[in-house]
Amino acid sequence: MTEIDFTQIDSYARYKLMASLIVPRPIALITTLAEDGTVNAAPFSMFNMVGEDPPIVMVSINKLSDGHLKDTAAHILRSREFVVHIADEAIAEAMHRCGDRLLVTESELVHVGLDAVPSRSVKPPRIAQAPVAFECQLHEVMETDSRYVFIGRVVWLAVRDGLVDTEKWRVSLQDYFPVGRFGASFYVTCRDRFAITAEQTQAAQASTAIDEI
């Protein structure tokens, strides 16, 4: 094994290693509102579900080297609202281009050709083409030397028609194709899937027991 002492390498090296080894990561395409009402949209892969009771998600946004905040972070701190979208294959390229640097008065949605539609419970709008949108209110903030970690409480969920059975609360996974972030500038799809059944687990356990006899 190659052994690496994290206390002896700089933060950039730690970032490169962690961001390329802790993969694939889900991507949050987040919409927020600027003070003048401009819709901001930006993708973040340091994102995940934290819990269901309360229903909370986490997104980590880095601080800029000049001391300023990224637009998304500044907007969340001010308004305490944001919408997290899950990007699928159909909008993957547009999601990536939402990371282009624009003026705070320019909307990334206009820049990439995505459409904003009103949310139900928060002021930032949803993205019409996204298959999933979690409307969030800010629940808690954790600040480190390099980042803001925002914990959002999900207050409303909107999903593409046909994706969720609202009687059984099951997602039609066969119709859901989100993309994930891999190392460097690479992304991955969710098309190569497999299931591990209880029968397979029991067979593996039985085989291990025989080997140990």
PDB file of C-alpha atoms in Angstrom:
ATOM      1  CA  MET A   1       0.000   0.000   0.000  1.00  0.00           C
ATOM      2  CA  THR A   2       1.118   3.556  -0.718  1.00  0.00           C
ATOM      3  CA  GLU A   3       0.983   5.438   2.588  1.00  0.00           C
ATOM      4  CA  ILE A   4       0.292   9.211   2.585  1.00  0.00           C
ATOM      5  CA  ASP A   5       0.476  11.391   5.684  1.00  0.00           C
ATOM      6  CA  PHE A   6      -2.201  14.051   5.158  1.00  0.00           C
ATOM      7  CA  THR A   7      -0.544  16.302   7.725  1.00  0.00           C
ATOM      8  CA  GLN A   8       2.545  16.523   5.497  1.00  0.00           C
ATOM      9  CA  ILE A   9       0.946  17.558   2.196  1.00  0.00           C
ATOM     10  CA  ASP A  10      -0.713  20.826   1.228  1.00  0.00           C
ATOM     11  CA  SER A  11      -4.433  21.451   0.805  1.00  0.00           C
ATOM     12  CA  TYR A  12      -4.292  21.312  -3.007  1.00  0.00           C
ATOM     13  CA  ALA A  13      -2.746  17.844  -2.939  1.00  0.00           C
ATOM     14  CA  ARG A  14      -5.349  16.724  -0.407  1.00  0.00           C
ATOM     15  CA  TYR A  15      -8.117  18.092  -2.620  1.00  0.00           C
ATOM     16  CA  LYS A  16      -6.816  16.295  -5.726  1.00  0.00           C
ATOM     17  CA  LEU A  17      -6.556  12.990  -3.892  1.00  0.00           C
ATOM     18  CA  MET A  18      -9.906  13.184  -2.117  1.00  0.00           C
ATOM     19  CA  ALA A  19     -11.835  14.514  -5.117  1.00  0.00           C
ATOM     20  CA  SER A  20     -10.497  11.757  -7.379  1.00  0.00           C
ATOM     21  CA  LEU A  21     -10.799   8.874  -4.921  1.00  0.00           C
ATOM     22  CA  ILE A  22     -14.150   9.582  -3.250  1.00  0.00           C
ATOM     23  CA  VAL A  23     -16.127   8.918  -6.417  1.00  0.00           C
ATOM     24  CA  PRO A  24     -18.556   8.902  -8.047  1.00  0.00           C
ATOM     25  CA  ARG A  25     -20.271  11.828  -6.359  1.00  0.00           C
ATOM     26  CA  PRO A  26     -23.807  13.093  -6.995  1.00  0.00           C
ATOM     27  CA  ILE A  27     -24.005  16.587  -8.435  1.00  0.00           C
ATOM     28  CA  ALA A  28     -26.199  19.346  -7.063  1.00  0.00           C
ATOM     29  CA  LEU A  29     -27.191  21.889  -9.695  1.00  0.00           C
ATOM     30  CA  ILE A  30     -28.257  24.709  -7.397  1.00  0.00           C
ATOM     31  CA  THR A  31     -30.405  27.721  -8.204  1.00  0.00           C
ATOM     32  CA  THR A  32     -30.386  30.831  -6.038  1.00  0.00           C
ATOM     33  CA  LEU A  33     -31.464  34.446  -6.460  1.00  0.00           C
ATOM     34  CA  ALA A  34     -29.189  37.471  -6.602  1.00  0.00           C
ATOM     35  CA  GLU A  35     -30.266  40.664  -4.849  1.00  0.00           C
ATOM     36  CA  ASP A  36     -31.521  42.100  -8.155  1.00  0.00           C
ATOM     37  CA  GLY A  37     -33.548  38.951  -8.890  1.00  0.00           C
ATOM     38  CA  THR A  38     -31.116  37.381 -11.348  1.00  0.00           C
ATOM     39  CA  VAL A  39     -31.345  33.580 -11.280  1.00  0.00           C
ATOM     40  CA  ASN A  40     -27.988  31.977 -10.511  1.00  0.00           C
ATOM     41  CA  ALA A  41     -27.298  28.314 -11.289  1.00  0.00           C
ATOM     42  CA  ALA A  42     -24.118  26.407 -10.449  1.00  0.00           C
ATOM     43  CA  PRO A  43     -23.064  22.741 -10.101  1.00  0.00           C
ATOM     44  CA  PHE A  44     -21.413  21.329  -6.962  1.00  0.00           C
ATOM     45  CA  SER A  45     -20.264  17.754  -6.471  1.00  0.00           C
ATOM     46  CA  MET A  46     -19.397  18.002  -2.791  1.00  0.00           C
ATOM     47  CA  PHE A  47     -23.026  17.235  -2.108  1.00  0.00           C
ATOM     48  CA  ASN A  48     -25.156  14.483  -0.604  1.00  0.00           C
ATOM     49  CA  MET A  49     -28.159  13.485   1.468  1.00  0.00           C
ATOM     50  CA  VAL A  50     -27.597  13.731   5.218  1.00  0.00           C
ATOM     51  CA  GLY A  51     -30.850  12.447   6.706  1.00  0.00           C
ATOM     52  CA  GLU A  52     -34.601  12.070   6.348  1.00  0.00           C
ATOM     53  CA  ASP A  53     -35.923  13.208   9.736  1.00  0.00           C
ATOM     54  CA  PRO A  54     -35.530  16.085   9.303  1.00  0.00           C
ATOM     55  CA  PRO A  55     -35.003  15.765   5.535  1.00  0.00           C
ATOM     56  CA  ILE A  56     -31.654  17.481   5.017  1.00  0.00           C
ATOM     57  CA  VAL A  57     -29.013  17.693   2.321  1.00  0.00           C
ATOM     58  CA  MET A  58     -25.474  19.032   2.413  1.00  0.00           C
ATOM     59  CA  VAL A  59     -23.495  21.074  -0.083  1.00  0.00           C
ATOM     60  CA  SER A  60     -19.929  22.291   0.440  1.00  0.00           C
ATOM     61  CA  ILE A  61     -18.855  25.454  -1.420  1.00  0.00           C
ATOM     62  CA  ASN A  62     -15.275  26.643  -1.466  1.00  0.00           C
ATOM     63  CA  LYS A  63     -14.212  30.188  -0.684  1.00  0.00           C
ATOM     64  CA  LEU A  64     -12.357  32.093  -3.408  1.00  0.00           C
ATOM     65  CA  SER A  65      -8.674  32.869  -2.993  1.00  0.00           C
ATOM     66  CA  ASP A  66      -9.306  36.630  -2.954  1.00  0.00           C
ATOM     67  CA  GLY A  67     -11.569  36.301   0.063  1.00  0.00           C
ATOM     68  CA  HIS A  68     -14.816  36.728  -1.857  1.00  0.00           C
ATOM     69  CA  LEU A  69     -17.623  34.184  -1.872  1.00  0.00           C
ATOM     70  CA  LYS A  70     -18.988  32.316  -4.835  1.00  0.00           C
ATOM     71  CA  ASP A  71     -22.346  33.714  -5.899  1.00  0.00           C
ATOM     72  CA  THR A  72     -24.254  30.647  -4.702  1.00  0.00           C
ATOM     73  CA  ALA A  73     -22.747  30.847  -1.220  1.00  0.00           C
ATOM     74  CA  ALA A  74     -23.380  34.580  -0.938  1.00  0.00           C
ATOM     75  CA  HIS A  75     -26.998  34.172  -2.052  1.00  0.00           C
ATOM     76  CA  ILE A  76     -27.708  31.319   0.369  1.00  0.00           C
ATOM     77  CA  LEU A  77     -26.235  33.242   3.294  1.00  0.00           C
ATOM     78  CA  ARG A  78     -28.372  36.256   2.424  1.00  0.00           C
ATOM     79  CA  SER A  79     -31.688  34.661   1.441  1.00  0.00           C
ATOM     80  CA  ARG A  80     -31.471  31.308   3.291  1.00  0.00           C
ATOM     81  CA  GLU A  81     -33.149  29.548   0.365  1.00  0.00           C
ATOM     82  CA  PHE A  82     -31.974  27.445  -2.576  1.00  0.00           C
ATOM     83  CA  VAL A  83     -33.108  24.661  -4.902  1.00  0.00           C
ATOM     84  CA  VAL A  84     -31.043  21.516  -5.490  1.00  0.00           C
ATOM     85  CA  HIS A  85     -31.544  19.788  -8.849  1.00  0.00           C
ATOM     86  CA  ILE A  86     -30.227  16.389  -9.874  1.00  0.00           C
ATOM     87  CA  ALA A  87     -28.813  16.537 -13.394  1.00  0.00           C
ATOM     88  CA  ASP A  88     -29.429  13.647 -15.761  1.00  0.00           C
ATOM     89  CA  GLU A  89     -27.807  12.766 -19.067  1.00  0.00           C
ATOM     90  CA  ALA A  90     -30.137  15.035 -21.025  1.00  0.00           C
ATOM     91  CA  ILE A  91     -28.928  18.200 -19.253  1.00  0.00           C
ATOM     92  CA  ALA A  92     -25.390  17.088 -18.325  1.00  0.00           C
ATOM     93  CA  GLU A  93     -23.670  19.415 -20.781  1.00  0.00           C
ATOM     94  CA  ALA A  94     -25.806  22.380 -19.729  1.00  0.00           C
ATOM     95  CA  MET A  95     -25.127  21.538 -16.067  1.00  0.00           C
ATOM     96  CA  HIS A  96     -21.374  21.592 -16.736  1.00  0.00           C
ATOM     97  CA  ARG A  97     -21.602  24.924 -18.573  1.00  0.00           C
ATOM     98  CA  CYS A  98     -23.442  26.445 -15.614  1.00  0.00           C
ATOM     99  CA  GLY A  99     -19.985  26.437 -14.042  1.00  0.00           C
ATOM    100  CA  ASP A 100     -18.784  29.085 -16.532  1.00  0.00           C
ATOM    101  CA  ARG A 101     -17.767  32.362 -14.930  1.00  0.00           C
ATOM    102  CA  LEU A 102     -20.395  35.030 -15.495  1.00  0.00           C
ATOM    103  CA  LEU A 103     -21.189  38.362 -13.920  1.00  0.00           C
ATOM    104  CA  VAL A 104     -23.556  38.168 -10.961  1.00  0.00           C
ATOM    105  CA  THR A 105     -26.079  40.086 -13.080  1.00  0.00           C
ATOM    106  CA  GLU A 106     -26.027  37.368 -15.792  1.00  0.00           C
ATOM    107  CA  SER A 107     -28.095  34.205 -15.428  1.00  0.00           C
ATOM    108  CA  GLU A 108     -26.463  30.869 -16.145  1.00  0.00           C
ATOM    109  CA  LEU A 109     -29.842  29.499 -17.182  1.00  0.00           C
ATOM    110  CA  VAL A 110     -30.060  32.015 -20.006  1.00  0.00           C
ATOM    111  CA  HIS A 111     -26.408  31.335 -20.829  1.00  0.00           C
ATOM    112  CA  VAL A 112     -26.974  27.588 -21.331  1.00  0.00           C
ATOM    113  CA  GLY A 113     -30.577  27.605 -22.562  1.00  0.00           C
ATOM    114  CA  LEU A 114     -32.376  26.114 -19.568  1.00  0.00           C
ATOM    115  CA  ASP A 115     -35.759  27.388 -18.410  1.00  0.00           C
ATOM    116  CA  ALA A 116     -36.766  28.659 -14.963  1.00  0.00           C
ATOM    117  CA  VAL A 117     -40.187  27.824 -13.514  1.00  0.00           C
ATOM    118  CA  PRO A 118     -41.620  29.034 -10.182  1.00  0.00           C
ATOM    119  CA  SER A 119     -40.934  26.962  -7.103  1.00  0.00           C
ATOM    120  CA  ARG A 120     -43.751  26.096  -4.711  1.00  0.00           C
ATOM    121  CA  SER A 121     -42.214  26.978  -1.330  1.00  0.00           C
ATOM    122  CA  VAL A 122     -39.089  29.113  -1.922  1.00  0.00           C
ATOM    123  CA  LYS A 123     -38.264  32.153  -4.027  1.00  0.00           C
ATOM    124  CA  PRO A 124     -35.442  30.708  -6.176  1.00  0.00           C
ATOM    125  CA  PRO A 125     -37.029  29.051  -9.214  1.00  0.00           C
ATOM    126  CA  ARG A 126     -36.686  25.468 -10.345  1.00  0.00           C
ATOM    127  CA  ILE A 127     -35.128  24.326 -13.617  1.00  0.00           C
ATOM    128  CA  ALA A 128     -37.847  22.989 -15.906  1.00  0.00           C
ATOM    129  CA  GLN A 129     -35.622  20.422 -17.646  1.00  0.00           C
ATOM    130  CA  ALA A 130     -34.239  18.848 -14.434  1.00  0.00           C
ATOM    131  CA  PRO A 131     -35.814  15.505 -13.463  1.00  0.00           C
ATOM    132  CA  VAL A 132     -35.592  16.222  -9.719  1.00  0.00           C
ATOM    133  CA  ALA A 133     -35.741  19.433  -7.679  1.00  0.00           C
ATOM    134  CA  PHE A 134     -35.459  19.714  -3.904  1.00  0.00           C
ATOM    135  CA  GLU A 135     -36.640  23.083  -2.617  1.00  0.00           C
ATOM    136  CA  CYS A 136     -34.581  23.892   0.481  1.00  0.00           C
ATOM    137  CA  GLN A 137     -34.474  26.326   3.347  1.00  0.00           C
ATOM    138  CA  LEU A 138     -31.174  26.857   5.124  1.00  0.00           C
ATOM    139  CA  HIS A 139     -31.075  24.693   8.244  1.00  0.00           C
ATOM    140  CA  GLU A 140     -27.496  25.186   9.436  1.00  0.00           C
ATOM    141  CA  VAL A 141     -24.114  26.518   8.300  1.00  0.00           C
ATOM    142  CA  MET A 142     -20.673  25.178   9.108  1.00  0.00           C
ATOM    143  CA  GLU A 143     -17.661  27.296   8.188  1.00  0.00           C
ATOM    144  CA  THR A 144     -14.100  26.015   7.780  1.00  0.00           C
ATOM    145  CA  ASP A 145     -10.954  27.845   6.682  1.00  0.00           C
ATOM    146  CA  SER A 146     -11.622  26.971   3.049  1.00  0.00           C
ATOM    147  CA  ARG A 147     -15.362  26.337   2.761  1.00  0.00           C
ATOM    148  CA  TYR A 148     -18.932  26.951   3.740  1.00  0.00           C
ATOM    149  CA  VAL A 149     -20.931  23.781   4.357  1.00  0.00           C
ATOM    150  CA  PHE A 150     -24.640  24.455   3.956  1.00  0.00           C
ATOM    151  CA  ILE A 151     -27.214  22.098   5.464  1.00  0.00           C
ATOM    152  CA  GLY A 152     -30.522  22.532   3.673  1.00  0.00           C
ATOM    153  CA  ARG A 153     -33.892  21.324   4.952  1.00  0.00           C
ATOM    154  CA  VAL A 154     -35.980  19.979   2.092  1.00  0.00           C
ATOM    155  CA  VAL A 155     -39.475  21.478   2.231  1.00  0.00           C
ATOM    156  CA  TRP A 156     -40.751  20.491  -1.215  1.00  0.00           C
ATOM    157  CA  LEU A 157     -39.846  17.927  -3.872  1.00  0.00           C
ATOM    158  CA  ALA A 158     -40.752  18.083  -7.557  1.00  0.00           C
ATOM    159  CA  VAL A 159     -40.014  15.176  -9.889  1.00  0.00           C
ATOM    160  CA  ARG A 160     -40.584  14.485 -13.556  1.00  0.00           C
ATOM    161  CA  ASP A 161     -43.990  12.951 -14.283  1.00  0.00           C
ATOM    162  CA  GLY A 162     -43.876   9.159 -14.110  1.00  0.00           C
ATOM    163  CA  LEU A 163     -40.665   9.008 -12.102  1.00  0.00           C
ATOM    164  CA  VAL A 164     -42.238   8.413  -8.677  1.00  0.00           C
ATOM    165  CA  ASP A 165     -45.117   6.171  -7.620  1.00  0.00           C
ATOM    166  CA  THR A 166     -46.728   8.310  -4.912  1.00  0.00           C
ATOM    167  CA  GLU A 167     -48.769   5.395  -3.546  1.00  0.00           C
ATOM    168  CA  LYS A 168     -45.809   3.065  -2.917  1.00  0.00           C
ATOM    169  CA  TRP A 169     -43.196   5.868  -2.732  1.00  0.00           C
ATOM    170  CA  ARG A 170     -40.984   4.067  -5.187  1.00  0.00           C
ATOM    171  CA  VAL A 171     -38.755   5.651  -7.810  1.00  0.00           C
ATOM    172  CA  SER A 172     -38.810   4.171 -11.318  1.00  0.00           C
ATOM    173  CA  LEU A 173     -35.066   3.630 -11.369  1.00  0.00           C
ATOM    174  CA  GLN A 174     -35.270   2.148 -14.870  1.00  0.00           C
ATOM    175  CA  ASP A 175     -36.284   5.621 -16.089  1.00  0.00           C
ATOM    176  CA  TYR A 176     -33.769   7.604 -14.026  1.00  0.00           C
ATOM    177  CA  PHE A 177     -30.322   8.354 -15.467  1.00  0.00           C
ATOM    178  CA  PRO A 178     -28.471  10.908 -13.310  1.00  0.00           C
ATOM    179  CA  VAL A 179     -24.820  11.655 -13.945  1.00  0.00           C
ATOM    180  CA  GLY A 180     -22.094  11.673 -11.304  1.00  0.00           C
ATOM    181  CA  ARG A 181     -18.769  13.427 -10.927  1.00  0.00           C
ATOM    182  CA  PHE A 182     -15.643  11.316 -11.338  1.00  0.00           C
ATOM    183  CA  GLY A 183     -12.049  12.478 -10.949  1.00  0.00           C
ATOM    184  CA  ALA A 184     -10.678  15.575 -12.710  1.00  0.00           C
ATOM    185  CA  SER A 185     -13.100  16.663 -15.464  1.00  0.00           C
ATOM    186  CA  PHE A 186     -14.697  13.255 -15.945  1.00  0.00           C
ATOM    187  CA  TYR A 187     -18.326  12.325 -15.397  1.00  0.00           C
ATOM    188  CA  VAL A 188     -20.030   8.939 -15.197  1.00  0.00           C
ATOM    189  CA  THR A 189     -23.496   7.651 -16.036  1.00  0.00           C
ATOM    190  CA  CYS A 190     -25.657   5.215 -14.058  1.00  0.00           C
ATOM    191  CA  ARG A 191     -26.421   2.826 -16.888  1.00  0.00           C
ATOM    192  CA  ASP A 192     -24.153  -0.055 -15.850  1.00  0.00           C
ATOM    193  CA  ARG A 193     -26.091  -1.297 -12.827  1.00  0.00           C
ATOM    194  CA  PHE A 194     -26.188  -4.512 -10.858  1.00  0.00           C
ATOM    195  CA  ALA A 195     -28.005  -5.878  -7.837  1.00  0.00           C
ATOM    196  CA  ILE A 196     -26.656  -8.072  -5.055  1.00  0.00           C
ATOM    197  CA  THR A 197     -29.462 -10.355  -3.958  1.00  0.00           C
ATOM    198  CA  ALA A 198     -29.978 -11.953  -0.554  1.00  0.00           C
ATOM    199  CA  GLU A 199     -29.392 -15.344  -2.193  1.00  0.00           C
ATOM    200  CA  GLN A 200     -25.988 -14.236  -3.480  1.00  0.00           C
ATOM    201  CA  THR A 201     -25.015 -12.921  -0.049  1.00  0.00           C
ATOM    202  CA  GLN A 202     -26.050 -16.182   1.628  1.00  0.00           C
ATOM    203  CA  ALA A 203     -24.131 -18.223  -0.945  1.00  0.00           C
ATOM    204  CA  ALA A 204     -21.006 -16.124  -0.387  1.00  0.00           C
ATOM    205  CA  GLN A 205     -21.294 -16.540   3.355  1.00  0.00           C
ATOM    206  CA  ALA A 206     -21.722 -20.309   2.992  1.00  0.00           C
ATOM    207  CA  SER A 207     -18.670 -20.499   0.721  1.00  0.00           C
ATOM    208  CA  THR A 208     -16.590 -18.562   3.243  1.00  0.00           C
ATOM    209  CA  ALA A 209     -17.702 -20.865   6.033  1.00  0.00           C
ATOM    210  CA  ILE A 210     -16.675 -23.932   4.000  1.00  0.00           C
ATOM    211  CA  ASP A 211     -13.259 -22.403   3.238  1.00  0.00           C
ATOM    212  CA  GLU A 212     -12.671 -21.854   6.944  1.00  0.00           C
ATOM    213  CA  ILE A 213     -13.391 -25.481   7.890  1.00  0.00           C
TER     214      ILE A 213
END
